[in-house]
C-alpha cells in the first residue's frame, strides 16, 4: 500500500458530541424489511432512541428495548431466560425473519455473553439471531451500522462460482430494479470473470439501484448488496468475490469480509459527489479489467447541472465539527466545488480503509489550489468552537447540540445528521447533497436585526 | 428485563441536567459514554436554546472500563472550572456510572480542593428514580447545599421582606409551557401586591440563593418538581408553601385564597392591615378570564355530557380532569397519569370525577384503554396524540413528554387567569374539530355543491346525468366517489344508455358489487 504524507493529522480529547451508535437501528430496520432490532440496555438508551429518531417511533417500528432493570445488572435475573422471554414475545407479535440484538454500554460493562447466548436461543426459537455490539464505549454514530453489517457478513451464504448464475438470480433480482435489459449479457461476462461484486453499506433502495445502473453502464453487474432488502437475500461471500464499500464508516465490515470471508476489497473513494462517483466507478472498473466508458463526459455533465449551486458556495469556507465519519468524503466534494475547508473533525479515521479517499482529497486540494484541511480525530468541541470564533467560517457542519447556539453567534450551520439520512450517493444525488449544503447560505438574506449575535450569553457579558 | 418501545418519563440524569442547566452559570458534567449527551440536542432543539447547553461529558470509554476513570473526571472538572468559571459544577452519574460503581464522591472531594467553583455530586440513584423525581431531588440538593453553607458562613439573610413576597419553585427547562406559566405566575401574585422574591431554578444565580428565606412563602406550581425543596424550607426555615396548582378557575381561586390566608397571618402582625382577595378573584373571573363565561355560553352547552379521556403527568392530568368535569360539564371516562410515585395523591384528586383511574407507564395500556372507551376527545401527551391519530379521535396535548410544537413562541400559559383562556380554547378546539369531522360524514361531505359543476371523468359529454342521479354519488364517501361515477359511466356506455338516471346508478352498482 502506498504511504503518503498528510502533515496535519491531529488527535484531540475526544470530548465531542455525536449520536450513540444504536441510532443505526432507526434506518437499518427500514432497510431490512423483515428484521427486528432489539436494543439490550438501560432506559438511557431507550430515551435516546425515542428522542433522536423522533416521531418514527409512533409508526410501530420494528425495534424495541429490552430494558435492563436492577435485577439484571446485579445478576439476580438470568440473562438468557430474560432474553428468551422477550424474544419469544417478539416472535409471536411480529414474526421477523431475523432478530438483531444491539449490545449497548450496559451489556458491555456487565459483560453479558450475548454472542454465547445467541446461538442457543437461535436453536430454541428457530429464528436467526445476529449480535452487534454498537455501544458508545467503542463507537460513534454511523459506526453502529458497521458493527451490524460486520456481524451480518458471517451470515452470508458461501460463494460458489459454479452455481453462481443460479444464485445470482435468487439474490440479486429484488435489489437490482431494472435487471432485465442486459441481464443475459452481464451474466455471460460474469461467467468469464468467474468473479462477483458485492457492495456493502445500507442505502435507500432507489439509490442502490442507481448505483447498480451506473456500474451496468460499464458492463459490470452487481451481484448483491449487504445489507439486502430482506434478510434471506443476503449476498454470497467467499473467495473470488470482490467487495466494495459505499460509505466511509464501514471499516469493520471491510475487515470482516476480507479476513473472515476471504473476499477481496476494492479500495476506492466513496461515491459522494460526481468526482467521488467517477473515481469509485473507475476503481471498480480497473479491478474488473474494464475500460471505463464515457465517465468523463458524464461527470462534466453533472457539474454543469450543479452550476447554480456552485455559484453560491464557490470560495466560501466550511468547518466540519465531525460526528458521522462522512466528513472526509463530503469535504473532498466541497473542495472540488470550490470551497475552502478549514478543519475536518472526524470521530475515527481508518487510514487504510479510507486511503483512496484521502488520496483523492489530496489530489483535489492540489487541483483546486486549496490548502489541505487539518484533519482532527476525536475532536474537542469546546476547542473547536474557540477556533471557529477565530476563523469565522461561512458554514459549520455540526450536530444539533451546537447548531442553534452557533446560529445565535452568527455562524451558519448545517446539521450533519441530515447527510446520513438524505440521499447523497452517486452522480444523480449530487444535487441533493449540495441542496443541503447551500440551504443555510441561500436562506441568509439581509440580517434580520442589527445585532450581529443573537446569543443571550454575550449580551449579558 | 422489560420489553419497551416508549417511555413517558426519562432516565434520572435527564432530570438532574434539566435542573442544573436551568440555573445561570452552573455546569453539569456527565459521567457517561459517548453519545449519552443527547440532552444537549433535546434542549437546543426543543427549547430552541440559543446558548450552548452547559453540559459536557467525561467520556467513559474502554480505558475507563479497564482502569477506572482515575484522574479523568477530576481533570474534566478542573478544565471546565478554568474555561468557564461556573459557580457550581454538578457531577452527574448515569446508568453507566451506577453499574461501574466508581467512587464519584471521592472525585468530587478531590476536585473541589483545587477548583474555584463549587463541586457537588448529584445524589440520584438511576434505578430507583425517574427524570421527575431526580429533578426534584437535585433541586433540593442544590438549594440545601447553598443555604447550609450560607448559614455556616452566617451570610444568610433571614429577615423577611417588608412587603409580602414569594418564591416560585420548579420552573425549569424542557418543562411543559413552563416559561409562559412563569410569566403568568409572576403576574398573579403581583397584581395582588405580592412581590416575587426569586424564581428557581430557571434563570437564577446561585449567589442569590441566600436571600431565598426572605420570602414570606413558597409557591410550588407543579407537583412533580419543587415539593422537596419546599418541604426542606418549611422544616429548616419555617417557610410555608402553597402546592395548589392554579390551573383552571376554581383551582386559581383556591390558590389565591391560600395566598390571602398566608399573607394575612403575617400582614396583620406587621402592618395591622388585612388583605382581601375576594374582590380580585371576582373581577378576574368575570373580566380577565373568559372561561367562566365560556362555560355558561351555549357553545359549552353543546359539550355537556361528551366523553373525554385524560392522561399526563400528575399535575396536568388532575387539573384538566377537574376543569372538564367541574367547569365544563364534560364526562371524563378515564383519567390517568404516568407518575406512579405520586399515584396515591392523584387518586385522591380525581376520585369521583372520572369513572376510571389509570396509573401506568405503559403506553400500550393507555392506547388499549382509549380504544376501548372510544371517547370523543383525548387530552394527553404527544403519545396520546398519536394514538388518537391512529383511531381517529382528536387530541389536545396537555402534558409532557412533548415535541417542539409544544414550545410555542406565542404566549401560552396553562396557569392563572390567562391560562384558563388558553385551556378553554384548547378544549373547545379539540372538540370542535371532532364535530366537524363527523358531520360531513352524516351529511355526505363538505362539497355537496361542487360535485355537480366539475366532474372527475373526462368524457362526460356523451353521457347525461339526470339531477337525481347526479346527487346519488354524493352519498358515497368522497374518496371512492370518482371511481363510482366512472364505473357508472362505463356501465352505461357498455349498455348503450345515453342518460344516467337513478335506476342506472343502482344497476351499475349491482353489476359492480360481487
Coordinates of C-alpha atoms in Angstrom, one line a residue, chain A residues 14-18 20 38 42-48 50 55 57-58 60 63-67 69-70 72-73 82-83 85-86 89 94 105-106 108-110 112 136-140 380 382-383 385 400-402 404-406 408-409 415 454-457, chain B residues 1-11 13-14 24 33-38 40-42 44-45 48-53 56-62 65 76 79-80 83-84 95-96 99-100 125-128 130-131 205 361 382-383 386 390 401 403:
Chain A
X14 CA -12.5 13.0 22.2
X15 CA -14.8 15.3 24.1
X16 CA -17.3 15.8 21.3
X17 CA -21.0 15.4 20.7
X18 CA -22.3 12.7 18.5
X20 CA -25.0 6.9 20.2
X38 CA -33.8 -5.5 20.0
X42 CA -31.0 0.7 30.1
X43 CA -33.5 3.5 29.9
X44 CA -30.9 6.0 29.0
X45 CA -30.6 4.3 25.6
X46 CA -34.3 3.9 25.2
X47 CA -34.8 7.6 25.8
X48 CA -32.2 8.4 23.3
X50 CA -37.2 7.9 21.5
X55 CA -41.6 10.5 15.6
X57 CA -41.3 5.6 17.0
X58 CA -45.0 6.2 16.5
X60 CA -45.0 0.9 15.1
X63 CA -37.4 -2.1 17.1
X64 CA -37.7 -2.1 20.8
X65 CA -35.7 -2.0 24.0
X66 CA -35.0 -5.0 26.2
X67 CA -34.7 -2.7 29.2
X69 CA -33.6 -3.5 35.4
X70 CA -31.8 -3.6 38.7
X72 CA -30.4 -7.8 35.5
X73 CA -27.5 -5.6 36.5
X82 CA -35.0 -12.9 30.3
X83 CA -33.9 -12.6 26.7
X85 CA -39.0 -14.5 27.3
X86 CA -38.7 -11.2 25.4
X89 CA -42.9 -12.3 22.6
X94 CA -44.1 -9.7 14.8
X105 CA -22.6 0.0 27.0
X106 CA -24.7 -1.7 29.7
X108 CA -20.5 -4.4 27.8
X109 CA -20.0 -3.4 31.3
X110 CA -21.9 -6.2 32.9
X112 CA -23.3 -10.1 29.1
X136 CA -20.8 4.3 22.9
X137 CA -17.7 2.9 24.6
X138 CA -16.1 2.0 21.3
X139 CA -18.1 3.6 18.5
X140 CA -19.7 6.7 17.3
X380 CA -12.8 18.5 21.3
X382 CA -15.0 23.3 23.2
X383 CA -11.7 24.0 21.4
X385 CA -15.8 26.4 19.0
X400 CA -27.8 19.5 16.6
X401 CA -26.4 20.3 20.0
X402 CA -24.3 23.1 18.6
X404 CA -28.7 26.7 17.3
X405 CA -26.1 28.3 19.6
X406 CA -23.8 28.8 16.6
X408 CA -27.2 32.7 17.5
X409 CA -23.5 33.6 17.3
X415 CA -26.9 19.7 10.7
X454 CA -28.5 36.9 18.9
X455 CA -27.0 34.9 21.8
X456 CA -28.1 35.8 25.2
X457 CA -24.8 35.0 26.8
Chain B
X1 CA -35.8 -7.2 31.6
X2 CA -38.8 -5.4 30.1
X3 CA -39.8 -5.1 26.5
X4 CA -40.3 -1.4 25.9
X5 CA -41.0 0.8 22.9
X6 CA -41.6 4.2 24.6
X7 CA -41.4 5.9 27.9
X8 CA -43.2 8.8 29.4
X9 CA -40.5 9.9 31.9
X10 CA -36.9 9.8 31.0
X11 CA -33.9 8.4 33.0
X13 CA -29.9 12.0 34.8
X14 CA -32.1 14.0 32.5
X24 CA -27.4 30.5 35.4
X33 CA -20.2 7.0 27.4
X34 CA -20.0 8.8 24.1
X35 CA -23.4 9.7 22.7
X36 CA -25.2 10.0 26.1
X37 CA -25.1 13.8 25.9
X38 CA -28.2 13.9 23.7
X40 CA -27.9 18.9 24.6
X41 CA -29.8 18.1 21.5
X42 CA -33.1 18.0 23.3
X44 CA -31.1 23.0 21.8
X45 CA -33.8 21.8 19.6
X48 CA -34.6 26.5 20.6
X49 CA -32.0 27.4 23.0
X50 CA -29.5 30.0 21.7
X51 CA -26.7 29.3 24.1
X52 CA -24.5 26.3 24.4
X53 CA -26.1 23.9 26.9
X56 CA -20.4 18.2 28.9
X57 CA -19.5 14.5 29.3
X58 CA -16.5 13.0 31.0
X59 CA -16.4 10.2 28.5
X60 CA -16.4 6.6 29.7
X61 CA -14.6 4.5 27.1
X62 CA -12.7 1.2 27.0
X65 CA -13.7 0.4 31.8
X76 CA -12.5 17.4 33.3
X79 CA -10.7 22.1 33.0
X80 CA -14.3 23.3 33.0
X83 CA -12.5 27.5 30.9
X84 CA -15.9 28.9 32.1
X95 CA -26.7 4.3 34.4
X96 CA -23.2 3.5 33.3
X99 CA -23.1 0.0 37.2
X100 CA -19.4 0.8 37.3
X125 CA -30.0 6.6 42.0
X126 CA -30.5 5.6 38.5
X127 CA -32.6 2.5 39.2
X128 CA -34.8 4.0 41.9
X130 CA -37.1 8.7 37.1
X131 CA -36.5 12.0 35.5
X205 CA -28.0 32.9 40.0
X361 CA -46.1 3.8 32.5
X382 CA -47.6 13.5 22.4
X383 CA -48.1 9.8 22.6
X386 CA -50.5 9.7 18.0
X390 CA -54.5 6.1 14.6
X401 CA -43.4 14.4 27.1
X403 CA -42.5 17.8 20.9

